[in-house]
Amino acid sequence: MAESIMKDRIITYQGDEYGIRKAHNLLLLLLEKLDAHCKFYGLSYSLAYGSMLGCVREKGFIPWDDDVDIVMKRSDYERFFHTLSEGRTRLAEDCFVEMPLFLPKLHDMTTGNIPVFIDVYAADSVPDNWLKRQTKFVVVQFVKEIIKGRRNHLPGVIHLVRKIGAYCISFPFTDDQISSLYTKVATWGNERTTSRLSSYCSGHKSYGKYYPAGMYDNIQYLPFEDTKMPVVGNYDIYLSKEYGQNYMTPPPQSKRNPAHIMKYKQNRNK
């Protein structure tokens, strides 16, 4: 899509202080493609993390948040990626999936030199038994650290030692086998009905945070810029756990920094 004819649909903030207004317009189009795809296949999902916070607090994008996060129960998550291969929707035609670590990223190929993507999180069962719950948590994090270590290409002695350590622990296995192991551990116990769910593929700030199992069964559409997007009904529980009781209060100016697009541009300029 030519940027010169792209309609500006961002209504929740003025100007372009963080340099990502065009990206937000493109992300909004990508979200609409995703929403239409999920409705076509009867898939349920919710905005997650900063995207949910933006929907609730800003009624759209957080002005300095430059990606989109969504979450699906594991059954819908697996169906979602299967349906992409069928090529029956604009989302399937316009996007490709990248798995740099253990979190799939859905990239839009139609946005030129502006990187536009959605992080897709899976919600898996959390064992009700304390010992099983702790065991699953520790093993999942251990496998994730191996994956991060093996795929770490950052310079420096610490990162090199981390990479060597990860390979020493897992040397008989390929990257694909380690990734498969992660999925098996993350989905362990999904065949049982439990009272809690968790996105085990989330970042370190969300490690060990669990949510009521029925949370993802109650989805409501709330205003998001000039349209509406799905959010879990009891979002206060989710947002309070992720961002604290004062989640409706924006952070100080010093912490309002785009994290992804700026890093992408810096890497391209090296």
Short mmCIF file of C-alpha atoms in Angstrom, two decimals:
data_model
loop_
_atom_site.label_atom_id
_atom_site.label_comp_id
_atom_site.label_asym_id
_atom_site.label_seq_id
_atom_site.Cartn_x
_atom_site.Cartn_y
_atom_site.Cartn_z
CA MET A 1 0.00 0.00 0.00
CA ALA A 2 1.38 3.38 -0.95
CA GLU A 3 1.91 5.43 2.19
CA SER A 4 0.94 8.64 0.36
CA ILE A 5 -2.68 7.53 -0.03
CA MET A 6 -3.06 5.78 3.31
CA LYS A 7 -5.88 7.26 5.37
CA ASP A 8 -4.94 8.51 8.84
CA ARG A 9 -7.29 6.70 11.22
CA ILE A 10 -5.54 7.40 14.52
CA ILE A 11 -7.93 9.46 16.65
CA THR A 12 -6.66 8.90 20.20
CA TYR A 13 -3.59 11.15 20.03
CA GLN A 14 -2.37 14.08 17.97
CA GLY A 15 0.89 14.59 16.13
CA ASP A 16 3.73 12.09 15.75
CA GLU A 17 5.94 12.62 18.79
CA TYR A 18 7.35 9.08 18.68
CA GLY A 19 7.62 8.73 14.91
CA ILE A 20 5.31 5.72 14.65
CA ARG A 21 1.98 7.18 13.54
CA LYS A 22 2.29 5.57 10.08
CA ALA A 23 3.11 2.27 11.76
CA HIS A 24 -0.03 2.56 13.90
CA ASN A 25 -2.17 3.10 10.83
CA LEU A 26 -0.62 0.04 9.20
CA LEU A 27 -1.02 -2.01 12.38
CA LEU A 28 -4.69 -1.04 12.49
CA LEU A 29 -5.14 -2.41 8.98
CA LEU A 30 -3.31 -5.59 9.98
CA LEU A 31 -5.54 -5.97 13.05
CA GLU A 32 -8.62 -5.68 10.87
CA LYS A 33 -7.27 -8.37 8.53
CA LEU A 34 -6.64 -10.59 11.54
CA ASP A 35 -10.07 -9.94 13.01
CA ALA A 36 -11.79 -10.75 9.70
CA HIS A 37 -9.71 -13.94 9.40
CA CYS A 38 -10.63 -15.09 12.90
CA LYS A 39 -14.33 -14.37 12.34
CA PHE A 40 -14.20 -16.27 9.04
CA TYR A 41 -12.82 -19.37 10.79
CA GLY A 42 -14.67 -18.95 14.09
CA LEU A 43 -11.51 -18.36 16.11
CA SER A 44 -11.50 -16.52 19.43
CA TYR A 45 -8.73 -14.16 20.52
CA SER A 46 -8.09 -11.10 22.65
CA LEU A 47 -5.71 -8.18 22.57
CA ALA A 48 -2.98 -8.76 25.15
CA TYR A 49 -0.35 -6.90 27.18
CA GLY A 50 0.27 -3.35 25.89
CA SER A 51 -2.37 -3.66 23.19
CA MET A 52 -5.05 -4.53 25.76
CA LEU A 53 -3.81 -1.75 28.01
CA GLY A 54 -4.01 0.70 25.11
CA CYS A 55 -7.54 -0.41 24.26
CA VAL A 56 -8.75 0.03 27.84
CA ARG A 57 -6.78 3.15 28.83
CA GLU A 58 -6.37 5.03 25.54
CA LYS A 59 -9.21 3.51 23.48
CA GLY A 60 -6.57 2.74 20.88
CA PHE A 61 -2.81 2.53 20.57
CA ILE A 62 -0.50 3.63 23.34
CA PRO A 63 1.32 6.43 21.48
CA TRP A 64 4.78 4.91 22.08
CA ASP A 65 3.84 1.22 21.68
CA ASP A 66 4.95 0.04 18.23
CA ASP A 67 3.65 -3.51 17.96
CA VAL A 68 0.48 -5.50 18.66
CA ASP A 69 0.04 -8.43 21.04
CA ILE A 70 -2.82 -10.92 20.94
CA VAL A 71 -3.53 -14.10 22.91
CA MET A 72 -5.49 -17.24 22.05
CA LYS A 73 -6.31 -20.41 23.92
CA ARG A 74 -4.03 -23.16 22.64
CA SER A 75 -6.79 -24.88 20.62
CA ASP A 76 -7.58 -21.67 18.68
CA TYR A 77 -3.86 -20.86 18.45
CA GLU A 78 -3.08 -24.13 16.68
CA ARG A 79 -6.07 -23.81 14.35
CA PHE A 80 -5.10 -20.22 13.57
CA PHE A 81 -1.69 -21.14 12.18
CA HIS A 82 -3.17 -24.07 10.28
CA THR A 83 -5.75 -21.82 8.60
CA LEU A 84 -3.06 -19.40 7.43
CA SER A 85 -1.75 -22.10 5.07
CA GLU A 86 -5.12 -22.25 3.29
CA GLY A 87 -4.72 -18.78 1.76
CA ARG A 88 -8.44 -17.95 1.88
CA THR A 89 -8.24 -14.51 3.51
CA ARG A 90 -6.32 -11.29 3.04
CA LEU A 91 -4.41 -12.04 6.23
CA ALA A 92 -3.21 -15.35 4.82
CA GLU A 93 -2.27 -13.71 1.51
CA ASP A 94 -0.45 -10.71 2.96
CA CYS A 95 1.43 -12.18 5.93
CA PHE A 96 4.17 -14.61 6.85
CA VAL A 97 5.06 -16.13 10.22
CA GLU A 98 8.49 -15.83 11.81
CA MET A 99 9.57 -17.76 14.91
CA PRO A 100 12.82 -16.12 16.08
CA LEU A 101 12.54 -17.78 19.50
CA PHE A 102 9.39 -19.40 20.93
CA LEU A 103 6.96 -16.56 20.20
CA PRO A 104 5.53 -16.46 16.66
CA LYS A 105 5.42 -13.08 14.93
CA LEU A 106 2.91 -12.45 12.16
CA HIS A 107 4.52 -10.01 9.70
CA ASP A 108 2.63 -7.99 7.09
CA MET A 109 4.46 -8.08 3.75
CA THR A 110 2.55 -5.13 2.26
CA THR A 111 3.98 -2.33 4.41
CA GLY A 112 7.18 -1.51 2.57
CA ASN A 113 10.12 -0.57 4.80
CA ILE A 114 8.00 -0.17 7.94
CA PRO A 115 8.12 -3.40 10.02
CA VAL A 116 4.57 -4.23 11.06
CA PHE A 117 3.87 -7.39 13.04
CA ILE A 118 1.67 -9.04 15.65
CA ASP A 119 3.01 -11.19 18.47
CA VAL A 120 0.72 -14.21 18.93
CA TYR A 121 0.64 -15.70 22.45
CA ALA A 122 -0.85 -19.04 23.41
CA ALA A 123 -2.71 -19.56 26.69
CA ASP A 124 -1.99 -22.98 28.20
CA SER A 125 -3.26 -24.81 31.26
CA VAL A 126 -1.63 -24.29 34.64
CA PRO A 127 -1.72 -27.39 36.91
CA ASP A 128 -3.81 -26.90 40.05
CA ASN A 129 -1.40 -29.05 42.05
CA TRP A 130 1.32 -26.79 43.50
CA LEU A 131 4.22 -29.16 42.84
CA LYS A 132 3.15 -29.85 39.24
CA ARG A 133 2.58 -26.13 38.69
CA GLN A 134 6.06 -25.23 39.90
CA THR A 135 7.63 -28.09 37.97
CA LYS A 136 6.01 -27.02 34.71
CA PHE A 137 7.01 -23.42 35.28
CA VAL A 138 10.68 -24.29 35.97
CA VAL A 139 10.99 -26.71 33.04
CA VAL A 140 9.35 -24.29 30.60
CA GLN A 141 11.69 -21.49 31.64
CA PHE A 142 14.71 -23.82 31.43
CA VAL A 143 13.87 -24.83 27.84
CA LYS A 144 13.21 -21.21 26.91
CA GLU A 145 16.63 -20.19 28.22
CA ILE A 146 18.25 -22.90 26.10
CA ILE A 147 16.42 -21.62 23.02
CA LYS A 148 17.43 -18.02 23.76
CA GLY A 149 21.03 -19.08 24.37
CA ARG A 150 21.31 -21.12 21.16
CA ARG A 151 19.84 -18.34 19.03
CA ASN A 152 21.67 -15.48 20.70
CA HIS A 153 23.80 -13.60 18.16
CA LEU A 154 24.61 -10.54 20.28
CA PRO A 155 28.28 -9.59 20.69
CA GLY A 156 30.13 -9.78 23.98
CA VAL A 157 31.69 -12.38 26.28
CA ILE A 158 28.57 -12.90 28.41
CA HIS A 159 26.43 -13.69 25.39
CA LEU A 160 29.10 -16.00 23.99
CA VAL A 161 29.32 -17.90 27.29
CA ARG A 162 25.54 -18.15 27.37
CA LYS A 163 25.50 -19.54 23.83
CA ILE A 164 28.22 -22.09 24.57
CA GLY A 165 26.45 -23.16 27.75
CA ALA A 166 23.14 -23.63 25.95
CA TYR A 167 24.78 -25.82 23.30
CA CYS A 168 26.69 -27.84 25.90
CA ILE A 169 23.42 -28.66 27.64
CA SER A 170 21.49 -29.46 24.47
CA PHE A 171 24.16 -30.44 21.91
CA PRO A 172 22.56 -33.73 20.75
CA PHE A 173 19.40 -31.90 19.60
CA THR A 174 18.59 -29.64 16.64
CA ASP A 175 16.89 -26.25 16.99
CA ASP A 176 13.65 -27.76 15.68
CA GLN A 177 13.78 -30.54 18.27
CA ILE A 178 14.34 -28.03 21.08
CA SER A 179 11.41 -25.93 19.83
CA SER A 180 9.25 -29.04 19.70
CA LEU A 181 10.27 -29.86 23.27
CA TYR A 182 9.21 -26.37 24.36
CA THR A 183 5.75 -26.86 22.85
CA LYS A 184 5.37 -30.24 24.53
CA VAL A 185 6.26 -28.82 27.93
CA ALA A 186 4.12 -25.69 27.52
CA THR A 187 1.08 -27.78 26.54
CA TRP A 188 1.63 -30.40 29.23
CA GLY A 189 -1.63 -30.80 31.14
CA ASN A 190 -3.81 -29.10 28.52
CA GLU A 191 -5.94 -32.23 28.25
CA ARG A 192 -7.11 -31.66 31.84
CA THR A 193 -9.52 -29.00 33.05
CA THR A 194 -7.73 -26.60 35.39
CA SER A 195 -8.68 -23.34 37.09
CA ARG A 196 -5.86 -21.26 35.59
CA LEU A 197 -4.15 -20.46 32.30
CA SER A 198 -0.84 -18.82 31.47
CA SER A 199 1.05 -17.59 28.40
CA TYR A 200 4.30 -19.44 29.00
CA CYS A 201 5.86 -17.85 25.92
CA SER A 202 5.61 -14.39 27.49
CA GLY A 203 8.63 -12.33 28.47
CA HIS A 204 10.37 -12.33 31.83
CA LYS A 205 8.10 -9.62 33.27
CA SER A 206 5.14 -12.00 32.99
CA TYR A 207 6.86 -15.15 34.29
CA GLY A 208 4.65 -17.01 36.72
CA LYS A 209 1.50 -14.92 36.19
CA TYR A 210 -1.66 -16.98 35.91
CA TYR A 211 -5.22 -16.07 34.96
CA PRO A 212 -8.67 -17.62 35.54
CA ALA A 213 -9.32 -20.37 33.00
CA GLY A 214 -12.68 -18.89 31.97
CA MET A 215 -11.19 -15.48 31.20
CA TYR A 216 -10.75 -16.20 27.50
CA ASP A 217 -14.31 -17.51 27.12
CA ASN A 218 -15.78 -14.06 27.74
CA ILE A 219 -14.69 -11.70 24.96
CA GLN A 220 -16.09 -8.22 24.35
CA TYR A 221 -15.38 -5.72 21.60
CA LEU A 222 -14.25 -2.30 22.87
CA PRO A 223 -13.47 0.95 20.98
CA PHE A 224 -10.02 0.92 19.40
CA GLU A 225 -9.19 4.03 17.35
CA ASP A 226 -12.03 4.28 14.76
CA THR A 227 -13.08 0.63 15.08
CA LYS A 228 -13.50 -2.02 17.81
CA MET A 229 -11.23 -4.86 18.89
CA PRO A 230 -11.73 -7.87 21.24
CA VAL A 231 -10.66 -7.83 24.88
CA VAL A 232 -11.33 -10.30 27.69
CA GLY A 233 -14.40 -9.36 29.74
CA ASN A 234 -12.63 -9.23 33.10
CA TYR A 235 -9.65 -7.28 31.79
CA ASP A 236 -9.10 -5.61 35.18
CA ILE A 237 -7.70 -8.88 36.58
CA TYR A 238 -5.34 -9.24 33.63
CA LEU A 239 -4.11 -5.64 33.54
CA SER A 240 -3.74 -5.39 37.31
CA LYS A 241 -1.45 -8.43 37.33
CA GLU A 242 0.60 -7.18 34.39
CA TYR A 243 0.84 -3.48 35.17
CA GLY A 244 -0.30 -3.03 38.77
CA GLN A 245 -3.44 -1.53 40.26
CA ASN A 246 -2.63 1.90 38.79
CA TYR A 247 -2.52 0.68 35.19
CA MET A 248 -4.79 3.54 34.09
CA THR A 249 -2.00 6.00 34.94
CA PRO A 250 0.58 6.36 32.11
CA PRO A 251 4.27 5.87 32.99
CA PRO A 252 6.69 8.80 33.34
CA GLN A 253 7.98 10.39 30.14
CA SER A 254 11.38 8.71 30.53
CA LYS A 255 9.80 5.27 30.03
CA ARG A 256 7.75 6.12 26.95
CA ASN A 257 10.01 4.62 24.29
CA PRO A 258 9.14 2.64 21.14
CA ALA A 259 10.90 -0.70 21.49
CA HIS A 260 10.75 -2.47 18.15
CA ILE A 261 10.71 -0.16 15.14
CA MET A 262 13.57 1.98 16.43
CA LYS A 263 15.69 -1.14 17.05
CA TYR A 264 14.82 -2.38 13.55
CA LYS A 265 15.93 0.92 11.99
CA GLN A 266 19.14 0.94 14.03
CA ASN A 267 20.00 -2.59 12.86
CA ARG A 268 19.37 -1.62 9.23
CA ASN A 269 21.68 1.39 9.53
CA LYS A 270 24.63 -0.64 10.87
#
